[in-house]
Amino acid sequence: MSSGLRSGQVAEAAGVNIQTLRYYERRGLLAEPERSSGGHRLYDEEAVTVLRVIKAAQRLGFTLDEVTELLETGRHRHGRVVPGLQERARTKLAEVDAKIADLTTIRATLATALEAGCDDLTVCAANACCPIPFTGLAEENRHAGPCC
Amino acid sequence: MSSGLRSGQVAEAAGVNIQTLRYYERRGLLAEPERSSGGHRLYDEEAVTVLRVIKAAQRLGFTLDEVTELLETGRHRHGRVVPGLQERARTKLAEVDAKIADLTTIRATLATALEAGCDDLTVCAANACCPIPFTGLAEENRHAGPCC
DNA sequence: GGTAAACCTGTACCTGGGTACCGGATGCAA
DNA sequence: TTGCATCCGGTACCCAGGTACAGGTTTACC
């Protein structure tokens, strides 16, 4: 009989640190596994799957708290009011879009600074025609212009 | 006599916390200002400008360590070993592009999961036709060019 | 039965960018 | 002079997501 996977094997299979297993267990993401007579953890195959699910969800931008809720929602969906994956994915998608938009603005500013030939922030800050937005760091459009 | 700006005034003018001033001073981003006879900091106008420069650079994705170097490079351009803003901005632009590419992949995955109607990660993980990549999402480096 | 690797618990530490709290000193106006 | 706002230095703490270490067991293999 397969006596179960030891923590090292599970960690290896899922590509995480052993400490991470215990960390997830403490956080309630990973169920407490069986133990050997000596107290060593013995996992079943499912643990590896759960770890992969966690990593996939993290990769999609969910925090560990969010992943915890997602897993729990799946476990006991007893008419809870907890929003499911669909709902959360929609929200997350909006967040990702916002991040992309923000980074796109940043990208544009960097590109403009390169084009303008900016090479010294302190000089630029004193120079009214520098395209870097030193005031009003709020994230809106900044049109390019010749500088320095 | 303009006796200088007190830390509260500088913080207010630059839109940062007073503690942040001392934090930046400790980190070497902000020069140590004059002191009143009683030991209170007295800043000049330039301090506000430096703070704005720091915030702008942060906003462009530079870490405080990087900002420190950028400011030092400007101050005394000793040798050409240290890359200037141009060089660093070019590097940072590539980093930002990588992040955008990464987020775009994530966005696409989320959108696909929504389309497919995924609503339970543990079910999905057991389901071969789920579009969420449970294996292979391990690391964050997907940005090195077109792979397919 | 010996030994080395793997594992156990508990606690402390890491990164990055700040914030908060403390008890005491200063600045400034009335 | 009194009273209150502000500031001082030092230290501790916050967030997330882990990672590392110490000192002691257990397991596996020869």
GROMACS .gro file of C-alpha atoms (C1' of nucleotides) in nm:
model
  356
    1MET     CA    1   0.000   0.000   0.000
    2SER     CA    2   0.120   0.348  -0.071
    3SER     CA    3   0.186   0.491   0.268
    4GLY     CA    4   0.153   0.844   0.139
    5LEU     CA    5   0.389   1.110   0.021
    6ARG     CA    6   0.639   1.266   0.255
    7SER     CA    7   0.666   1.641   0.270
    8GLY     CA    8   0.987   1.647   0.072
    9GLN     CA    9   0.825   1.454  -0.209
   10VAL     CA   10   0.520   1.677  -0.219
   11ALA     CA   11   0.732   1.990  -0.214
   12GLU     CA   12   0.943   1.853  -0.494
   13ALA     CA   13   0.643   1.748  -0.701
   14ALA     CA   14   0.475   2.085  -0.664
   15GLY     CA   15   0.793   2.285  -0.698
   16VAL     CA   16   0.772   2.462  -0.364
   17ASN     CA   17   0.984   2.481  -0.053
   18ILE     CA   18   0.906   2.241   0.230
   19GLN     CA   19   0.864   2.535   0.463
   20THR     CA   20   0.599   2.664   0.229
   21LEU     CA   21   0.393   2.351   0.288
   22ARG     CA   22   0.385   2.417   0.657
   23TYR     CA   23   0.322   2.783   0.596
   24TYR     CA   24   0.019   2.702   0.383
   25GLU     CA   25  -0.099   2.454   0.642
   26ARG     CA   26  -0.079   2.724   0.911
   27ARG     CA   27  -0.270   2.961   0.686
   28GLY     CA   28  -0.539   2.705   0.624
   29LEU     CA   29  -0.474   2.663   0.254
   30LEU     CA   30  -0.356   2.309   0.281
   31ALA     CA   31  -0.542   2.059   0.496
   32GLU     CA   32  -0.353   1.896   0.778
   33PRO     CA   33  -0.234   1.563   0.644
   34GLU     CA   34  -0.213   1.225   0.809
   35ARG     CA   35   0.089   1.154   1.023
   36SER     CA   36   0.319   0.861   1.051
   37SER     CA   37   0.350   0.697   1.390
   38GLY     CA   38   0.651   0.913   1.447
   39GLY     CA   39   0.472   1.234   1.358
   40HIS     CA   40   0.594   1.285   1.004
   41ARG     CA   41   0.340   1.425   0.759
   42LEU     CA   42   0.200   1.184   0.503
   43TYR     CA   43   0.020   1.349   0.216
   44ASP     CA   44  -0.202   1.203  -0.050
   45GLU     CA   45  -0.180   1.286  -0.418
   46GLU     CA   46  -0.448   1.548  -0.389
   47ALA     CA   47  -0.217   1.770  -0.189
   48VAL     CA   48   0.000   1.816  -0.495
   49THR     CA   49  -0.304   1.915  -0.698
   50VAL     CA   50  -0.410   2.165  -0.434
   51LEU     CA   51  -0.062   2.316  -0.437
   52ARG     CA   52  -0.078   2.352  -0.812
   53VAL     CA   53  -0.418   2.515  -0.784
   54ILE     CA   54  -0.280   2.759  -0.529
   55LYS     CA   55   0.014   2.845  -0.748
   56ALA     CA   56  -0.207   2.888  -1.053
   57ALA     CA   57  -0.442   3.120  -0.866
   58GLN     CA   58  -0.151   3.321  -0.729
   59ARG     CA   59  -0.015   3.351  -1.075
   60LEU     CA   60  -0.350   3.490  -1.188
   61GLY     CA   61  -0.311   3.764  -0.934
   62PHE     CA   62  -0.503   3.632  -0.636
   63THR     CA   63  -0.358   3.682  -0.290
   64LEU     CA   64  -0.329   3.388  -0.052
   65ASP     CA   65  -0.628   3.518   0.142
   66GLU     CA   66  -0.829   3.521  -0.177
   67VAL     CA   67  -0.709   3.175  -0.270
   68THR     CA   68  -0.812   3.052   0.073
   69GLU     CA   69  -1.163   3.181   0.017
   70LEU     CA   70  -1.176   3.040  -0.333
   71LEU     CA   71  -1.082   2.697  -0.205
   72GLU     CA   72  -1.331   2.717   0.078
   73THR     CA   73  -1.605   2.830  -0.156
   74GLY     CA   74  -1.540   2.518  -0.357
   75ARG     CA   75  -1.539   2.297  -0.050
   76HIS     CA   76  -1.867   2.391   0.112
   77ARG     CA   77  -2.090   2.579  -0.122
   78HIS     CA   78  -2.384   2.552   0.116
   79GLY     CA   79  -2.582   2.842  -0.014
   80ARG     CA   80  -2.318   3.081   0.101
   81VAL     CA   81  -2.332   3.437  -0.017
   82VAL     CA   82  -1.963   3.412  -0.097
   83PRO     CA   83  -1.898   3.511  -0.457
   84GLY     CA   84  -1.760   3.230  -0.670
   85LEU     CA   85  -1.471   3.216  -0.904
   86GLN     CA   86  -1.666   3.377  -1.186
   87GLU     CA   87  -1.741   3.686  -0.985
   88ARG     CA   88  -1.391   3.710  -0.845
   89ALA     CA   89  -1.228   3.651  -1.178
   90ARG     CA   90  -1.428   3.935  -1.322
   91THR     CA   91  -1.310   4.168  -1.046
   92LYS     CA   92  -0.954   4.048  -1.084
   93LEU     CA   93  -0.969   4.103  -1.455
   94ALA     CA   94  -1.060   4.464  -1.393
   95GLU     CA   95  -0.771   4.498  -1.151
   96VAL     CA   96  -0.531   4.352  -1.403
   97ASP     CA   97  -0.662   4.587  -1.668
   98ALA     CA   98  -0.604   4.880  -1.435
   99LYS     CA   99  -0.250   4.767  -1.370
  100ILE     CA  100  -0.182   4.728  -1.739
  101ALA     CA  101  -0.319   5.074  -1.806
  102ASP     CA  102  -0.102   5.220  -1.533
  103LEU     CA  103   0.209   5.047  -1.660
  104THR     CA  104   0.128   5.165  -2.009
  105THR     CA  105   0.128   5.524  -1.888
  106ILE     CA  106   0.458   5.465  -1.714
  107ARG     CA  107   0.597   5.307  -2.025
  108ALA     CA  108   0.497   5.607  -2.231
  109THR     CA  109   0.659   5.845  -1.987
  110LEU     CA  110   0.981   5.646  -1.987
  111ALA     CA  111   0.982   5.634  -2.365
  112THR     CA  112   0.923   6.007  -2.386
  113ALA     CA  113   1.203   6.076  -2.141
  114LEU     CA  114   1.432   5.863  -2.354
  115GLU     CA  115   1.329   6.042  -2.671
  116ALA     CA  116   1.375   6.376  -2.506
  117GLY     CA  117   1.723   6.273  -2.406
  118CYS     CA  118   1.677   6.333  -2.033
  119ASP     CA  119   1.990   6.225  -1.853
  120ASP     CA  120   1.978   6.391  -1.514
  121LEU     CA  121   1.673   6.403  -1.293
  122THR     CA  122   1.779   6.706  -1.096
  123VAL     CA  123   1.849   6.900  -1.413
  124CYS     CA  124   1.520   6.783  -1.560
  125ALA     CA  125   1.328   6.889  -1.252
  126ALA     CA  126   1.456   7.244  -1.295
  127ASN     CA  127   1.371   7.240  -1.662
  128ALA     CA  128   1.016   7.334  -1.743
  129CYS     CA  129   1.020   7.154  -2.076
  130CYS     CA  130   1.115   6.811  -1.941
  131PRO     CA  131   0.837   6.561  -2.011
  132ILE     CA  132   0.870   6.384  -1.679
  133PRO     CA  133   0.572   6.473  -1.461
  134PHE     CA  134   0.741   6.585  -1.141
  135THR     CA  135   0.429   6.741  -1.007
  136GLY     CA  136   0.091   6.581  -1.022
  137LEU     CA  137   0.204   6.223  -0.997
  138ALA     CA  138  -0.152   6.122  -1.056
  139GLU     CA  139  -0.167   5.884  -1.343
  140GLU     CA  140  -0.302   6.067  -1.642
  141ASN     CA  141  -0.182   6.146  -1.986
  142ARG     CA  142   0.122   6.358  -2.041
  143HIS     CA  143   0.181   6.462  -2.398
  144ALA     CA  144   0.526   6.445  -2.540
  145GLY     CA  145   0.728   6.745  -2.637
  146PRO     CA  146   1.080   6.847  -2.727
  147CYS     CA  147   1.296   6.901  -2.427
  148CYS     CA  148   1.635   6.984  -2.289
  149MET     CA  149   1.494   8.636   0.737
  150SER     CA  150   1.384   8.323   0.563
  151SER     CA  151   1.477   8.081   0.837
  152GLY     CA  152   1.395   7.780   0.621
  153LEU     CA  153   1.113   7.535   0.606
  154ARG     CA  154   1.027   7.314   0.897
  155SER     CA  155   0.980   6.946   0.837
  156GLY     CA  156   0.604   6.968   0.862
  157GLN     CA  157   0.594   7.232   0.593
  158VAL     CA  158   0.819   7.035   0.360
  159ALA     CA  159   0.620   6.720   0.413
  160GLU     CA  160   0.301   6.908   0.343
  161ALA     CA  161   0.442   7.074   0.033
  162ALA     CA  162   0.569   6.748  -0.112
  163GLY     CA  163   0.271   6.545  -0.003
  164VAL     CA  164   0.460   6.297   0.209
  165ASN     CA  165   0.460   6.193   0.572
  166ILE     CA  166   0.706   6.362   0.807
  167GLN     CA  167   0.844   6.024   0.902
  168THR     CA  168   0.918   5.969   0.538
  169LEU     CA  169   1.150   6.270   0.538
  170ARG     CA  170   1.358   6.120   0.814
  171TYR     CA  171   1.342   5.782   0.647
  172TYR     CA  172   1.479   5.926   0.324
  173GLU     CA  173   1.744   6.111   0.518
  174ARG     CA  174   1.853   5.788   0.682
  175ARG     CA  175   1.864   5.619   0.342
  176GLY     CA  176   2.072   5.897   0.197
  177LEU     CA  177   1.815   6.021  -0.051
  178LEU     CA  178   1.763   6.351   0.116
  179ALA     CA  179   2.061   6.556   0.236
  180GLU     CA  180   2.079   6.638   0.604
  181PRO     CA  181   1.934   6.986   0.639
  182GLU     CA  182   2.041   7.275   0.859
  183ARG     CA  183   1.919   7.274   1.215
  184SER     CA  184   1.771   7.538   1.435
  185SER     CA  185   1.953   7.616   1.756
  186GLY     CA  186   1.723   7.373   1.926
  187GLY     CA  187   1.793   7.094   1.679
  188HIS     CA  188   1.486   7.118   1.460
  189ARG     CA  189   1.544   7.057   1.089
  190LEU     CA  190   1.533   7.359   0.861
  191TYR     CA  191   1.505   7.277   0.493
  192ASP     CA  192   1.551   7.493   0.190
  193GLU     CA  193   1.317   7.500  -0.108
  194GLU     CA  194   1.531   7.250  -0.296
  195ALA     CA  195   1.434   6.977  -0.055
  196VAL     CA  196   1.078   6.992  -0.186
  197THR     CA  197   1.206   6.959  -0.541
  198VAL     CA  198   1.420   6.660  -0.448
  199LEU     CA  199   1.119   6.496  -0.288
  200ARG     CA  200   0.917   6.549  -0.603
  201VAL     CA  201   1.198   6.401  -0.809
  202ILE     CA  202   1.207   6.098  -0.583
  203LYS     CA  203   0.834   6.049  -0.610
  204ALA     CA  204   0.839   6.088  -0.988
  205ALA     CA  205   1.119   5.835  -1.024
  206GLN     CA  206   0.939   5.593  -0.794
  207ARG     CA  207   0.632   5.634  -1.003
  208LEU     CA  208   0.835   5.539  -1.310
  209GLY     CA  209   0.921   5.213  -1.143
  210PHE     CA  210   1.258   5.285  -0.986
  211THR     CA  211   1.329   5.150  -0.641
  212LEU     CA  212   1.462   5.380  -0.372
  213ASP     CA  213   1.806   5.226  -0.414
  214GLU     CA  214   1.793   5.309  -0.781
  215VAL     CA  215   1.670   5.659  -0.710
  216THR     CA  216   1.958   5.706  -0.469
  217GLU     CA  217   2.203   5.613  -0.741
  218LEU     CA  218   2.030   5.831  -0.996
  219LEU     CA  219   2.054   6.128  -0.763
  220GLU     CA  220   2.418   6.058  -0.684
  221THR     CA  221   2.503   6.015  -1.049
  222GLY     CA  222   2.359   6.359  -1.109
  223ARG     CA  223   2.547   6.511  -0.817
  224HIS     CA  224   2.896   6.397  -0.894
  225ARG     CA  225   2.926   6.214  -1.218
  226HIS     CA  226   3.243   6.036  -1.115
  227GLY     CA  227   3.361   5.818  -1.396
  228ARG     CA  228   3.143   5.668  -1.663
  229VAL     CA  229   3.115   5.338  -1.480
  230VAL     CA  230   2.779   5.431  -1.333
  231PRO     CA  231   2.509   5.434  -1.599
  232GLY     CA  232   2.309   5.754  -1.625
  233LEU     CA  233   1.939   5.808  -1.650
  234GLN     CA  234   1.929   5.727  -2.021
  235GLU     CA  235   2.081   5.388  -1.971
  236ARG     CA  236   1.870   5.310  -1.668
  237ALA     CA  237   1.552   5.431  -1.829
  238ARG     CA  238   1.618   5.200  -2.120
  239THR     CA  239   1.659   4.906  -1.884
  240LYS     CA  240   1.353   5.006  -1.688
  241LEU     CA  241   1.152   5.036  -2.005
  242ALA     CA  242   1.236   4.676  -2.087
  243GLU     CA  243   1.130   4.571  -1.738
  244VAL     CA  244   0.803   4.752  -1.773
  245ASP     CA  245   0.745   4.591  -2.110
  246ALA     CA  246   0.808   4.252  -1.955
  247LYS     CA  247   0.559   4.323  -1.680
  248ILE     CA  248   0.300   4.436  -1.927
  249ALA     CA  249   0.352   4.125  -2.135
  250ASP     CA  250   0.320   3.910  -1.827
  251LEU     CA  251   0.001   4.081  -1.715
  252THR     CA  252  -0.137   4.049  -2.064
  253THR     CA  253  -0.092   3.673  -2.047
  254ILE     CA  254  -0.263   3.669  -1.712
  255ARG     CA  255  -0.542   3.883  -1.847
  256ALA     CA  256  -0.596   3.645  -2.135
  257THR     CA  257  -0.607   3.347  -1.901
  258LEU     CA  258  -0.860   3.515  -1.675
  259ALA     CA  259  -1.073   3.611  -1.972
  260THR     CA  260  -1.063   3.257  -2.107
  261ALA     CA  261  -1.157   3.116  -1.770
  262LEU     CA  262  -1.452   3.353  -1.761
  263GLU     CA  263  -1.561   3.255  -2.108
  264ALA     CA  264  -1.530   2.888  -2.025
  265GLY     CA  265  -1.750   2.946  -1.723
  266CYS     CA  266  -1.504   2.811  -1.466
  267ASP     CA  267  -1.651   2.849  -1.122
  268ASP     CA  268  -1.457   2.616  -0.897
  269LEU     CA  269  -1.084   2.579  -0.897
  270THR     CA  270  -1.074   2.232  -0.747
  271VAL     CA  271  -1.324   2.106  -0.999
  272CYS     CA  272  -1.135   2.279  -1.277
  273ALA     CA  273  -0.808   2.124  -1.171
  274ALA     CA  274  -0.959   1.780  -1.212
  275ASN     CA  275  -1.109   1.871  -1.545
  276ALA     CA  276  -0.882   1.829  -1.843
  277CYS     CA  277  -1.075   2.078  -2.053
  278CYS     CA  278  -1.035   2.371  -1.815
  279PRO     CA  279  -0.830   2.645  -1.980
  280ILE     CA  280  -0.649   2.745  -1.661
  281PRO     CA  281  -0.290   2.628  -1.684
  282PHE     CA  282  -0.245   2.452  -1.353
  283THR     CA  283   0.087   2.313  -1.454
  284GLY     CA  284   0.348   2.539  -1.600
  285LEU     CA  285   0.247   2.856  -1.425
  286ALA     CA  286   0.534   2.804  -1.190
  287GLU     CA  287   0.753   3.106  -1.250
  288GLU     CA  288   0.694   3.453  -1.372
  289ASN     CA  289   0.920   3.457  -1.675
  290ARG     CA  290   0.708   3.440  -1.980
  291HIS     CA  291   0.826   3.763  -2.129
  292ALA     CA  292   1.121   3.652  -2.340
  293GLY     CA  293   0.973   3.682  -2.682
  294PRO     CA  294   0.712   3.491  -2.878
  295CYS     CA  295   0.717   3.123  -2.801
  296CYS     CA  296   0.466   2.986  -3.046
  297DG     C1'  297   2.259  -0.136   1.536
  298DG     C1'  298   2.473   0.246   1.327
  299DT     C1'  299   2.441   0.648   1.065
  300DA     C1'  300   2.289   0.997   0.749
  301DA     C1'  301   1.915   1.209   0.546
  302DA     C1'  302   1.488   1.370   0.613
  303DC     C1'  303   1.172   1.548   0.914
  304DC     C1'  304   0.970   1.774   1.345
  305DT     C1'  305   0.837   2.229   1.627
  306DG     C1'  306   0.913   2.691   1.729
  307DT     C1'  307   1.088   3.115   1.646
  308DA     C1'  308   1.327   3.470   1.402
  309DC     C1'  309   1.434   3.692   0.994
  310DC     C1'  310   1.400   3.870   0.501
  311DT     C1'  311   1.242   4.231   0.128
  312DG     C1'  312   1.059   4.741   0.032
  313DG     C1'  313   0.869   5.131   0.162
  314DG     C1'  314   0.732   5.331   0.480
  315DT     C1'  315   0.423   5.428   0.974
  316DA     C1'  316   0.336   5.449   1.458
  317DC     C1'  317   0.444   5.518   1.919
  318DC     C1'  318   0.712   5.696   2.312
  319DG     C1'  319   0.885   6.028   2.632
  320DG     C1'  320   1.097   6.441   2.616
  321DA     C1'  321   1.247   6.898   2.405
  322DT     C1'  322   1.145   7.322   2.116
  323DG     C1'  323   0.894   7.700   1.887
  324DC     C1'  324   0.579   8.043   1.903
  325DA     C1'  325   0.189   8.320   2.025
  326DA     C1'  326  -0.089   8.547   2.387
  327DT     C1'  327   0.471   8.237   3.165
  328DT     C1'  328   0.187   7.932   3.013
  329DG     C1'  329   0.000   7.637   2.688
  330DC     C1'  330  -0.022   7.392   2.284
  331DA     C1'  331   0.154   7.251   1.836
  332DT     C1'  332   0.535   7.074   1.647
  333DC     C1'  333   0.948   6.831   1.637
  334DC     C1'  334   1.331   6.528   1.825
  335DG     C1'  335   1.570   6.045   1.838
  336DG     C1'  336   1.502   5.570   1.892
  337DT     C1'  337   1.262   5.173   1.839
  338DA     C1'  338   0.902   4.877   1.697
  339DC     C1'  339   0.568   4.755   1.382
  340DC     C1'  340   0.294   4.706   0.926
  341DC     C1'  341   0.203   4.453   0.460
  342DA     C1'  342   0.275   3.961   0.178
  343DG     C1'  343   0.477   3.565   0.109
  344DG     C1'  344   0.760   3.319   0.238
  345DT     C1'  345   1.274   3.144   0.419
  346DA     C1'  346   1.625   3.019   0.763
  347DC     C1'  347   1.799   2.845   1.174
  348DA     C1'  348   1.838   2.572   1.604
  349DG     C1'  349   1.809   2.173   1.838
  350DG     C1'  350   1.584   1.745   1.867
  351DT     C1'  351   1.335   1.309   1.647
  352DT     C1'  352   1.232   0.959   1.295
  353DT     C1'  353   1.306   0.690   0.896
  354DA     C1'  354   1.558   0.439   0.567
  355DC     C1'  355   1.917   0.178   0.435
  356DC     C1'  356   2.337  -0.111   0.502
   0.00000   0.00000   0.00000
